[in-house]
Short mmCIF file of C-alpha atoms and ligand atoms in Angstrom, two decimals:
data_model
loop_
_atom_site.label_atom_id
_atom_site.label_comp_id
_atom_site.label_asym_id
_atom_site.label_seq_id
_atom_site.Cartn_x
_atom_site.Cartn_y
_atom_site.Cartn_z
CA MET A 1 25.90 -26.58 -6.40
CA GLU A 2 24.87 -28.50 -9.41
CA MET A 3 21.80 -29.53 -7.49
CA LEU A 4 20.93 -25.96 -6.92
CA PHE A 5 20.52 -25.30 -10.57
CA ASN A 6 18.65 -28.49 -11.23
CA CYS A 7 16.36 -27.53 -8.49
CA LYS A 8 15.67 -24.14 -9.94
CA LEU A 9 15.13 -25.74 -13.27
CA LEU A 10 12.58 -28.09 -11.79
CA LYS A 11 10.85 -25.17 -10.23
CA PHE A 12 10.55 -23.46 -13.54
CA MET A 13 9.19 -26.47 -15.28
CA ALA A 14 6.64 -26.95 -12.55
CA GLY A 15 5.57 -23.36 -12.79
CA GLY A 16 6.54 -22.59 -9.24
CA ASN A 17 4.42 -25.18 -7.48
CA LEU A 18 6.92 -27.93 -7.01
CA ASN A 19 6.88 -29.47 -3.59
CA SER A 20 9.56 -32.09 -3.92
CA THR A 21 12.00 -33.05 -1.24
CA ALA A 22 14.70 -32.82 -3.89
CA CYS A 23 14.33 -29.12 -3.57
CA LYS A 24 15.45 -29.23 0.03
CA CYS A 25 18.85 -28.57 -1.40
CA VAL A 26 17.71 -25.04 -1.89
CA LEU A 27 17.81 -24.49 1.81
CA LEU A 28 21.44 -25.47 1.93
CA PHE A 29 22.26 -22.64 -0.33
CA VAL A 30 20.31 -20.00 1.36
CA ALA A 31 23.46 -18.44 2.64
CA VAL A 32 24.87 -18.53 -0.84
CA LEU A 33 21.84 -16.92 -2.32
CA ILE A 34 21.18 -14.21 0.17
CA LEU A 35 23.73 -11.71 -0.95
CA ARG A 36 23.72 -12.31 -4.61
CA THR A 37 21.56 -11.58 -7.50
CA LEU A 38 19.79 -14.51 -8.97
CA PHE A 39 20.91 -15.41 -12.39
CA LEU A 40 18.32 -17.59 -13.99
CA PRO A 41 19.65 -20.61 -15.75
CA HIS A 42 19.21 -20.75 -19.43
CA SER A 43 17.36 -24.00 -19.40
CA PRO A 44 16.00 -25.71 -22.47
CA GLY A 45 12.50 -25.99 -21.00
CA PHE A 46 12.40 -22.30 -20.63
CA GLU A 47 13.57 -20.69 -23.77
CA TRP A 48 11.99 -17.86 -25.54
CA SER A 49 10.65 -18.59 -28.93
CA ASN A 50 12.74 -17.00 -31.57
CA ILE A 51 9.74 -15.77 -33.45
CA VAL A 52 9.77 -12.05 -33.46
CA TYR A 53 6.24 -11.03 -32.95
CA VAL A 54 5.15 -8.23 -35.22
CA ARG A 55 2.68 -6.00 -33.53
CA ASN A 56 -0.32 -4.95 -35.50
CA GLN A 57 -1.16 -2.33 -33.00
CA SER A 58 0.62 0.94 -32.54
CA PRO A 59 2.75 0.92 -29.38
CA SER A 60 1.71 4.46 -28.61
CA VAL A 61 -1.87 3.66 -27.60
CA GLY A 62 -2.38 3.57 -23.89
CA SER A 63 -3.58 7.00 -22.94
CA GLY A 64 -6.92 5.22 -22.53
CA ILE A 65 -5.94 3.63 -19.21
CA ARG A 66 -9.08 3.38 -17.15
CA GLN A 67 -8.91 4.32 -13.49
CA ASP A 68 -11.88 2.18 -12.55
CA LYS A 69 -10.74 -1.10 -14.12
CA PHE A 70 -7.93 -3.08 -12.58
CA LEU A 71 -5.51 -5.88 -13.19
CA GLU A 72 -4.26 -8.02 -10.32
CA VAL A 73 -1.18 -10.21 -10.62
CA PRO A 74 0.45 -12.88 -8.43
CA GLN A 75 3.20 -11.97 -5.97
CA ILE A 76 6.41 -11.12 -7.78
CA VAL A 77 9.35 -13.36 -6.84
CA TRP A 78 13.06 -14.23 -7.25
CA GLY A 79 16.01 -11.89 -7.67
CA LEU A 80 15.78 -8.10 -7.91
CA ASN A 81 16.24 -8.13 -11.67
CA ASN A 82 13.71 -10.84 -12.25
CA GLN A 83 11.31 -8.93 -10.06
CA LYS A 84 11.86 -5.74 -12.03
CA ILE A 85 11.26 -7.51 -15.32
CA ALA A 86 8.20 -9.29 -13.93
CA PHE A 87 6.84 -6.01 -12.61
CA ALA A 88 7.35 -4.30 -15.97
CA ARG A 89 5.65 -7.19 -17.72
CA ALA A 90 2.66 -6.89 -15.37
CA CYS A 91 2.50 -3.14 -16.08
CA LEU A 92 2.64 -3.68 -19.84
CA THR A 93 -0.07 -6.32 -19.65
CA ALA A 94 -2.29 -3.91 -17.73
CA ARG A 95 -1.55 -1.26 -20.34
CA MET A 96 -2.64 -3.60 -23.09
CA LEU A 97 -5.95 -4.08 -21.30
CA ASN A 98 -6.24 -0.34 -20.63
CA ARG A 99 -6.37 -1.16 -16.95
CA THR A 100 -4.72 0.15 -13.82
CA LEU A 101 -2.35 -2.35 -12.23
CA LEU A 102 -3.15 -3.06 -8.59
CA MET A 103 0.09 -2.45 -6.74
CA PRO A 104 1.67 -5.90 -6.51
CA SER A 105 3.71 -7.45 -3.72
CA LEU A 106 7.39 -7.93 -4.34
CA SER A 107 9.47 -10.45 -2.37
CA ALA A 108 12.09 -9.39 0.14
CA SER A 109 13.85 -12.72 0.16
CA LEU A 110 15.03 -15.07 -2.49
CA PHE A 111 13.15 -18.07 -1.16
CA TYR A 112 10.82 -19.44 -3.72
CA LYS A 113 10.00 -22.87 -2.42
CA GLU A 114 8.08 -22.16 0.72
CA ILE A 115 5.45 -19.54 0.17
CA ASP A 116 5.54 -18.45 3.80
CA LEU A 117 9.23 -17.66 3.47
CA LEU A 118 8.73 -15.46 0.44
CA GLN A 119 8.44 -12.41 2.68
CA PRO A 120 6.07 -10.31 0.63
CA ILE A 121 7.03 -6.67 0.66
CA SER A 122 4.75 -4.01 -0.66
CA PHE A 123 5.96 -2.27 -3.82
CA ASP A 124 5.79 1.10 -2.09
CA LYS A 125 8.24 -0.01 0.62
CA VAL A 126 10.89 -0.14 -2.10
CA PHE A 127 9.80 2.26 -4.84
CA GLN A 128 7.90 5.54 -4.63
CA PHE A 129 4.26 4.97 -5.53
CA ASP A 130 3.22 8.53 -6.41
CA LYS A 131 6.44 9.23 -8.23
CA PHE A 132 5.90 6.11 -10.30
CA ASN A 133 2.44 7.26 -11.36
CA ALA A 134 3.65 10.79 -12.06
CA LEU A 135 6.57 9.64 -14.23
CA CYS A 136 4.59 6.94 -16.01
CA SER A 137 1.42 9.00 -16.39
CA GLY A 138 -0.35 8.20 -19.66
CA PHE A 139 1.74 5.07 -20.10
CA VAL A 140 0.98 2.77 -17.20
CA GLN A 141 -0.72 3.37 -13.86
CA LEU A 142 -0.64 1.77 -10.43
CA GLY A 143 -3.67 1.61 -8.16
CA ARG A 144 -4.31 0.63 -4.57
CA TYR A 145 -6.67 -2.00 -3.31
CA SER A 146 -8.59 0.75 -1.55
CA ASP A 147 -9.50 2.13 -4.99
CA LEU A 148 -11.72 -0.87 -5.64
CA SER A 149 -15.42 -0.18 -5.37
CA ASN A 150 -16.42 -3.81 -4.98
CA ALA A 151 -13.69 -6.31 -4.27
CA THR A 152 -15.93 -9.21 -5.26
CA ARG A 153 -16.30 -8.24 -8.91
CA VAL A 154 -13.28 -10.23 -9.98
CA LEU A 155 -12.71 -12.30 -13.09
CA GLU A 156 -9.96 -14.86 -12.83
CA MET A 157 -7.83 -15.33 -15.89
CA GLN A 158 -5.68 -18.44 -15.94
CA LYS A 159 -2.46 -18.11 -17.90
CA GLY A 160 -1.75 -21.24 -19.86
CA SER A 161 1.53 -23.06 -19.67
CA GLY A 162 3.58 -25.61 -21.49
CA ARG A 163 4.64 -25.93 -25.06
CA LYS A 164 1.16 -25.51 -26.48
CA TRP A 165 0.69 -22.18 -24.81
CA THR A 166 2.29 -20.18 -27.56
CA MET A 167 2.97 -16.50 -27.79
CA GLU A 168 0.02 -16.16 -30.18
CA ARG A 169 -2.41 -17.91 -27.85
CA ASP A 170 -1.25 -15.77 -24.99
CA LEU A 171 -1.82 -12.66 -27.03
CA ASP A 172 -5.25 -13.86 -28.15
CA GLN A 173 -6.21 -14.34 -24.54
CA LEU A 174 -5.18 -10.80 -23.65
CA GLU A 175 -7.02 -9.35 -26.61
CA GLN A 176 -10.13 -11.30 -25.78
CA HIS A 177 -10.05 -9.95 -22.26
CA SER A 178 -9.87 -6.41 -23.51
CA ARG A 179 -12.41 -6.66 -26.36
CA VAL A 180 -15.13 -9.06 -25.29
CA SER A 181 -17.40 -7.04 -23.07
CA SER A 182 -18.48 -9.93 -20.84
CA PHE A 183 -14.83 -10.12 -19.75
CA ASP A 184 -14.07 -6.46 -19.91
CA ASP A 185 -17.03 -5.44 -17.72
CA HIS A 186 -15.40 -6.88 -14.62
CA GLU A 187 -13.89 -4.33 -12.33
CA THR A 188 -10.86 -6.54 -11.72
CA ILE A 189 -9.17 -9.16 -13.83
CA ARG A 190 -7.00 -11.35 -11.64
CA ILE A 191 -4.30 -13.29 -13.41
CA VAL A 192 -3.65 -16.57 -11.67
CA GLY A 193 -0.82 -19.01 -12.14
CA LYS A 194 2.75 -18.26 -13.01
CA ASN A 195 4.92 -15.44 -11.81
CA PRO A 196 4.81 -12.64 -14.42
CA PHE A 197 8.50 -13.19 -15.15
CA LEU A 198 7.46 -16.38 -16.91
CA TRP A 199 4.73 -14.83 -19.03
CA HIS A 200 5.24 -14.44 -22.73
CA ASP A 201 6.92 -11.25 -23.78
CA HIS A 202 4.96 -9.09 -26.21
CA TRP A 203 6.80 -5.83 -25.80
CA PRO A 204 9.82 -4.04 -27.23
CA VAL A 205 12.82 -3.13 -25.07
CA LYS A 206 11.93 0.54 -25.06
CA ASP A 207 8.59 -0.15 -23.36
CA TYR A 208 10.42 -1.94 -20.55
CA ALA A 209 12.91 0.90 -20.36
CA LYS A 210 10.06 3.35 -19.96
CA VAL A 211 8.69 1.41 -16.98
CA PHE A 212 12.15 1.07 -15.36
CA GLU A 213 12.60 4.81 -15.66
CA CYS A 214 9.57 5.36 -13.44
CA LEU A 215 10.97 3.18 -10.64
CA VAL A 216 12.50 5.53 -8.11
CA LEU A 217 13.72 4.13 -4.81
CA VAL A 218 12.08 5.37 -1.61
CA ASP A 219 14.16 7.97 0.24
CA GLU A 220 15.42 5.64 2.95
CA ILE A 221 16.97 3.25 0.47
CA SER A 222 18.34 5.88 -1.84
CA GLN A 223 19.97 7.61 1.15
CA GLU A 224 21.72 4.35 1.97
CA ALA A 225 22.98 4.27 -1.61
CA ASP A 226 24.18 7.88 -1.15
CA ARG A 227 26.13 6.77 1.92
CA VAL A 228 27.78 3.92 0.06
CA VAL A 229 28.64 6.13 -2.92
CA SER A 230 30.15 8.83 -0.73
CA ARG A 231 32.29 6.23 1.08
CA ILE A 232 33.49 5.00 -2.31
CA ARG A 233 34.37 8.44 -3.61
CA GLY A 234 35.91 9.58 -0.33
CA SER A 235 35.16 12.93 1.25
CA THR A 236 38.29 15.02 0.92
CA GLU A 237 38.74 14.98 -2.79
CA PRO A 238 35.91 13.00 -4.36
CA LEU A 239 37.29 10.49 -6.84
CA PRO A 240 35.56 8.99 -9.84
CA TYR A 241 34.77 5.31 -9.53
CA VAL A 242 34.46 2.28 -11.73
CA ALA A 243 31.90 -0.25 -10.54
CA VAL A 244 32.71 -3.80 -11.52
CA HIS A 245 29.96 -6.38 -11.19
CA MET A 246 32.25 -9.32 -10.69
CA ARG A 247 30.70 -12.71 -11.13
CA VAL A 248 33.29 -15.10 -9.82
CA GLU A 249 31.39 -17.03 -7.16
CA ILE A 250 31.73 -20.78 -7.22
CA ASP A 251 28.11 -21.50 -8.12
CA TRP A 252 28.16 -18.98 -10.95
CA MET A 253 31.38 -20.50 -12.28
CA ILE A 254 29.82 -23.96 -12.42
CA HIS A 255 26.74 -22.61 -14.12
CA CYS A 256 28.62 -20.50 -16.65
CA LYS A 257 31.01 -23.28 -17.62
CA LYS A 258 28.03 -25.41 -18.56
CA LEU A 259 26.56 -22.53 -20.50
CA GLU A 260 29.81 -22.04 -22.37
CA GLN A 261 29.82 -25.69 -23.33
CA ARG A 262 26.27 -25.60 -24.53
CA LEU A 263 26.64 -22.39 -26.50
CA ASN A 264 30.07 -23.37 -27.73
CA THR A 265 31.78 -20.17 -26.68
CA ASN A 266 34.45 -19.10 -24.22
CA GLN A 267 33.09 -15.62 -23.67
CA ILE A 268 30.89 -16.08 -20.65
CA CYS A 269 33.02 -16.98 -17.65
CA SER A 270 35.85 -14.56 -17.01
CA SER A 271 38.39 -15.38 -14.34
CA GLU A 272 39.39 -12.81 -11.75
CA LYS A 273 42.64 -12.36 -13.59
CA GLU A 274 40.93 -11.71 -16.91
CA ILE A 275 38.51 -9.21 -15.35
CA LYS A 276 41.37 -7.27 -13.73
CA GLU A 277 43.30 -7.20 -16.96
CA ARG A 278 40.34 -6.00 -19.03
CA VAL A 279 39.45 -3.27 -16.54
CA ARG A 280 43.04 -2.07 -16.46
CA ASN A 281 42.98 -1.79 -20.26
CA ILE A 282 39.94 0.47 -20.48
CA ALA A 283 40.99 3.25 -22.84
CA ASP A 284 41.47 6.70 -21.29
CA LEU A 285 40.99 5.44 -17.76
CA LYS A 286 42.11 8.32 -15.57
CA ARG A 287 44.18 7.34 -12.55
CA PRO A 288 43.88 7.26 -9.61
CA VAL A 289 40.45 5.77 -9.72
CA VAL A 290 38.46 3.76 -7.21
CA VAL A 291 37.32 0.35 -8.36
CA TYR A 292 34.22 -0.73 -6.50
CA LEU A 293 33.71 -4.47 -6.67
CA ALA A 294 30.02 -5.22 -6.55
CA VAL A 295 30.27 -8.79 -5.38
CA ALA A 296 28.77 -10.90 -2.66
CA ASP A 297 31.99 -11.04 -0.61
CA LYS A 298 30.81 -13.81 1.61
CA LEU A 299 30.52 -16.13 -1.32
CA LEU A 300 34.13 -15.87 -2.23
CA LYS A 301 36.01 -18.88 -1.06
CA ASN A 302 39.46 -17.45 -1.09
CA SER A 303 39.16 -13.80 -1.58
CA SER A 304 41.97 -12.44 -3.64
CA ILE A 305 39.75 -10.03 -5.51
CA LEU A 306 41.41 -7.08 -3.82
CA GLU A 307 44.85 -8.15 -4.94
CA GLY A 308 46.61 -7.76 -8.25
CA TRP A 309 45.14 -4.45 -9.34
CA GLU A 310 47.54 -2.12 -11.06
CA GLU A 311 48.82 0.98 -9.33
CA GLY A 312 46.35 3.80 -9.63
CA LEU A 313 43.40 1.42 -9.43
CA VAL A 314 42.23 1.35 -5.84
CA PRO A 315 39.92 -1.63 -5.24
CA PHE A 316 37.23 -1.75 -2.57
CA GLU A 317 34.51 -4.16 -1.68
CA LYS A 318 31.86 -3.77 0.98
CA LYS A 319 33.96 -4.95 3.88
CA LYS A 320 37.05 -2.90 3.15
CA LEU A 321 34.81 0.08 2.59
CA GLY A 322 33.16 -0.53 5.94
CA VAL A 323 29.67 -0.51 4.50
CA ASP A 324 28.71 -4.11 5.18
CA GLU A 325 26.91 -2.93 8.29
CA ILE A 326 24.65 -0.79 6.09
CA TYR A 327 23.77 -3.80 4.00
CA ARG A 328 23.31 -6.13 6.93
CA LYS A 329 20.34 -4.12 8.16
CA TYR A 330 18.28 -5.10 5.16
CA PRO A 331 16.76 -8.14 3.52
CA TYR A 332 18.09 -9.45 0.26
CA LEU A 333 15.93 -7.34 -2.05
CA ILE A 334 16.98 -4.03 -0.52
CA GLN A 335 20.66 -4.99 -0.43
CA SER A 336 20.46 -5.80 -4.09
CA ALA A 337 18.63 -2.54 -4.82
CA ILE A 338 21.40 -0.55 -3.09
CA ASP A 339 24.11 -2.34 -5.06
CA TYR A 340 22.18 -1.75 -8.25
CA GLU A 341 21.96 1.97 -7.52
CA VAL A 342 25.68 2.16 -6.78
CA CYS A 343 26.44 0.56 -10.16
CA LEU A 344 23.96 2.82 -11.92
CA ARG A 345 25.67 5.95 -10.61
CA ALA A 346 29.24 4.83 -11.28
CA ASP A 347 31.37 6.90 -13.65
CA ILE A 348 32.14 3.69 -15.50
CA PHE A 349 30.32 0.39 -15.19
CA VAL A 350 31.85 -2.95 -16.12
CA GLY A 351 29.70 -6.08 -16.02
CA ASN A 352 29.09 -9.46 -17.54
CA SER A 353 26.78 -9.50 -20.55
CA PHE A 354 25.35 -12.83 -19.39
CA SER A 355 24.15 -11.37 -16.13
CA THR A 356 20.63 -9.96 -15.87
CA PHE A 357 21.82 -7.58 -13.18
CA SER A 358 24.56 -6.17 -15.41
CA SER A 359 22.22 -6.02 -18.40
CA LEU A 360 19.59 -4.00 -16.57
CA VAL A 361 22.22 -1.60 -15.24
CA VAL A 362 23.47 -1.05 -18.80
CA LEU A 363 19.95 -0.59 -20.10
CA GLU A 364 19.29 2.16 -17.58
CA ARG A 365 22.63 3.82 -18.24
CA THR A 366 21.92 3.74 -21.96
CA GLN A 367 18.53 5.29 -21.28
CA LYS A 368 20.18 8.07 -19.25
CA MET A 369 22.50 8.84 -22.17
CA ILE A 370 19.59 8.98 -24.59
CA ARG A 371 17.78 11.41 -22.33
CA ASN A 372 20.79 13.63 -21.87
CA VAL A 373 23.28 13.45 -24.71
CA ASP A 374 25.76 15.66 -22.90
CA VAL A 375 26.39 13.07 -20.24
CA ARG A 376 28.46 9.97 -20.78
CA TRP A 377 27.61 6.86 -18.87
CA PRO A 378 30.07 4.41 -20.34
CA SER A 379 29.54 0.71 -19.74
CA TYR A 380 31.61 -2.30 -20.74
CA ALA A 381 31.30 -6.08 -20.81
CA TYR A 382 34.43 -7.72 -19.39
CA ASN A 383 33.53 -11.11 -20.81
CA VAL A 384 33.84 -9.86 -24.38
CA PRO A 385 37.24 -8.61 -25.58
CA GLY A 386 37.30 -5.12 -27.01
CA GLU A 387 40.09 -2.88 -28.26
CA LEU A 388 43.61 -3.42 -26.92
CA ASN A 389 42.43 -6.28 -24.77
CA GLY A 390 40.13 -4.01 -22.86
CA PRO A 391 36.47 -4.85 -22.24
CA MET A 392 33.93 -4.33 -25.04
CA ARG A 393 31.94 -1.09 -24.99
CA TRP A 394 28.34 -1.94 -24.20
CA VAL A 395 25.10 -0.12 -24.84
CA THR A 396 21.62 -1.58 -24.97
CA ASN A 397 19.98 -1.78 -28.35
CA MET A 398 16.77 0.07 -27.61
CA SER A 399 15.23 -1.04 -30.92
CA ASP A 400 15.21 -4.69 -29.96
CA SER A 401 11.75 -6.12 -30.29
CA ASN A 402 11.83 -8.06 -27.03
CA LEU A 403 13.78 -8.48 -23.84
CA GLN A 404 15.29 -11.85 -24.64
CA ALA A 405 18.92 -10.75 -24.74
CA ILE A 406 18.61 -8.94 -21.47
CA SER A 407 16.94 -11.78 -19.64
CA TYR A 408 19.18 -14.57 -20.72
CA GLY A 409 22.43 -12.97 -21.68
CA THR A 410 24.39 -12.58 -24.85
CA ASN A 411 27.81 -11.79 -26.13
CA HIS A 412 26.41 -9.94 -29.13
CA ILE A 413 26.30 -6.52 -27.61
CA SER A 414 25.90 -3.25 -29.41
CA SER A 415 28.74 -0.86 -28.94
C1 LIG B 501 -7.70 1.47 -24.94
O1 LIG B 501 -7.43 2.83 -25.13
C2 LIG B 501 -7.17 3.19 -26.46
C3 LIG B 501 -6.78 4.63 -26.49
O2 LIG B 501 -7.71 5.41 -25.81
C4 LIG B 501 -8.38 2.89 -27.32
O3 LIG B 501 -8.11 3.20 -28.66
C5 LIG B 501 -8.74 1.43 -27.19
O4 LIG B 501 -9.92 1.14 -27.90
C6 LIG B 501 -8.93 1.08 -25.75
N1 LIG B 501 -9.13 -0.34 -25.61
C7 LIG B 501 -9.98 -0.82 -24.76
C8 LIG B 501 -10.06 -2.32 -24.71
O5 LIG B 501 -10.65 -0.13 -24.04
C1 LIG B 502 -20.55 -6.32 -5.21
O1 LIG B 502 -20.76 -7.13 -6.36
C2 LIG B 502 -21.52 -8.29 -6.12
C3 LIG B 502 -21.53 -9.11 -7.39
O2 LIG B 502 -21.70 -8.32 -8.52
C4 LIG B 502 -22.93 -7.89 -5.69
O3 LIG B 502 -23.71 -9.03 -5.42
C5 LIG B 502 -22.81 -7.03 -4.41
O4 LIG B 502 -24.07 -6.54 -4.06
C6 LIG B 502 -21.86 -5.86 -4.66
N1 LIG B 502 -21.66 -5.15 -3.41
C7 LIG B 502 -21.68 -3.83 -3.34
C8 LIG B 502 -21.41 -3.26 -1.99
O5 LIG B 502 -21.90 -3.12 -4.31
C1 LIG B 503 44.02 -19.34 -1.38
O1 LIG B 503 44.82 -18.42 -0.68
C2 LIG B 503 46.12 -18.90 -0.37
C3 LIG B 503 46.82 -17.87 0.47
O2 LIG B 503 46.44 -16.56 0.13
C4 LIG B 503 46.87 -19.23 -1.65
O3 LIG B 503 48.16 -19.73 -1.34
C5 LIG B 503 46.10 -20.27 -2.43
O4 LIG B 503 46.71 -20.53 -3.65
C6 LIG B 503 44.66 -19.78 -2.68
N1 LIG B 503 43.88 -20.81 -3.31
C7 LIG B 503 43.15 -20.61 -4.40
C8 LIG B 503 42.38 -21.77 -4.89
O5 LIG B 503 43.10 -19.52 -4.95
C1 LIG B 504 19.20 -3.30 -32.94
O1 LIG B 504 18.06 -4.12 -33.08
C2 LIG B 504 17.40 -3.99 -34.32
C3 LIG B 504 16.13 -4.81 -34.25
O2 LIG B 504 16.38 -6.12 -33.80
C4 LIG B 504 18.35 -4.45 -35.43
O3 LIG B 504 17.71 -4.31 -36.69
C5 LIG B 504 19.61 -3.60 -35.38
O4 LIG B 504 20.52 -4.06 -36.34
C6 LIG B 504 20.23 -3.65 -34.01
N1 LIG B 504 21.31 -2.69 -33.95
C7 LIG B 504 22.53 -3.02 -33.53
C8 LIG B 504 23.52 -1.91 -33.51
O5 LIG B 504 22.82 -4.14 -33.17
#
């Protein structure tokens, strides 16, 4: 398992082009990876600079998005959450250039070594294209390749990499490509090189949140999520449910123990026992309540996750719920998208503040509360102790100037 993370780390450092036999180990863990969300290691070669970039440009510009100028980005890869962040970053880059983003390809599988195994999947097979443009109108826009008048009028823009490619240089490059007319005249600017997830971040959390809000699942997938949610709630007398994104798989445990050592904390890895105890101590938890365990069941070596819950807390995972056959029909990305939706709609969500999956769920739940103050969408982090040994209340700080905390995890959560 250790090799798995080293392998990923190597991939990052090589910018995604590594072709080393050492990475064969990845294949061994395919089974491990398939059902889980990818948590990117917090590796030293891949840290965000702590400089908070102060924008000298108002964030509200952008109504000038041109429908006849496009930005093209490389295929978007890795876990669902990384893909969402990468997609948002591509959108925000296009917005900065006042360009329409050509609808990118996502990746249905988690493979990232062999390009032919990446299983490109068109954005509109997962999210609604027209709905996206309607909801994000005036902010960012997606276009189709058929909108191009002349597919040969393309300017390639190589993103730099390495230590010398600073945030400032990256920003200069973007500004140059929007101001200098010899660049800007091109119908399409094609960014080549790294996956957008690895680009520098120039945008505040609320800009990302705005893009995520426009991502609505296609009907087929959202109906599958409906089916799962109605199984969870039961049909006779629909019960509320708590969704717990339980990270207790072996490979996560190895990774998080290392992280704890490095960050000198003990608030990252929670054991099963600790998670159960914290959930049970959530203040005002009405019983009976269904506890849906969003976990890749197959990864659990010795599954005792269904045991040891207090009376009144009724735990389910996919198998016990009888929904694993729904999931099995789909590739990794869709499975993850269904799980994400189930967590998003839960009456209470409990996750790990070091997980990108959990962090994005909380961000969207926070956004829903901001939009409609009458509705409560409480979320908690089980890895941080709160009142009475319950989990810490968790909301996303929408004024953060970048997405760092969300991408790499934190135990400093707003509450
Ligand atoms: C982008 O649009 C904004 C708002 O219309 C405008 O102020 C700005 O000059 C435009 N930038 C470019 C590069 O076209
Ligand atoms: C497309 O653009 C290229 C280069 O500018 C030009 O040579 C070609 O004639 C154009 N084709 C069409 C159909 O406009
Ligand atoms: C695995 O399960 C068995 C039986 O349920 C139990 O006795 C054993 O302690 C468990 N092992 C671990 C490592 O949890
Ligand atoms: C939210 O983030 C802003 C900007 O980083 C910071 O000034 C503020 O103190 C944060 N609020 C909370 C509640 O953490």
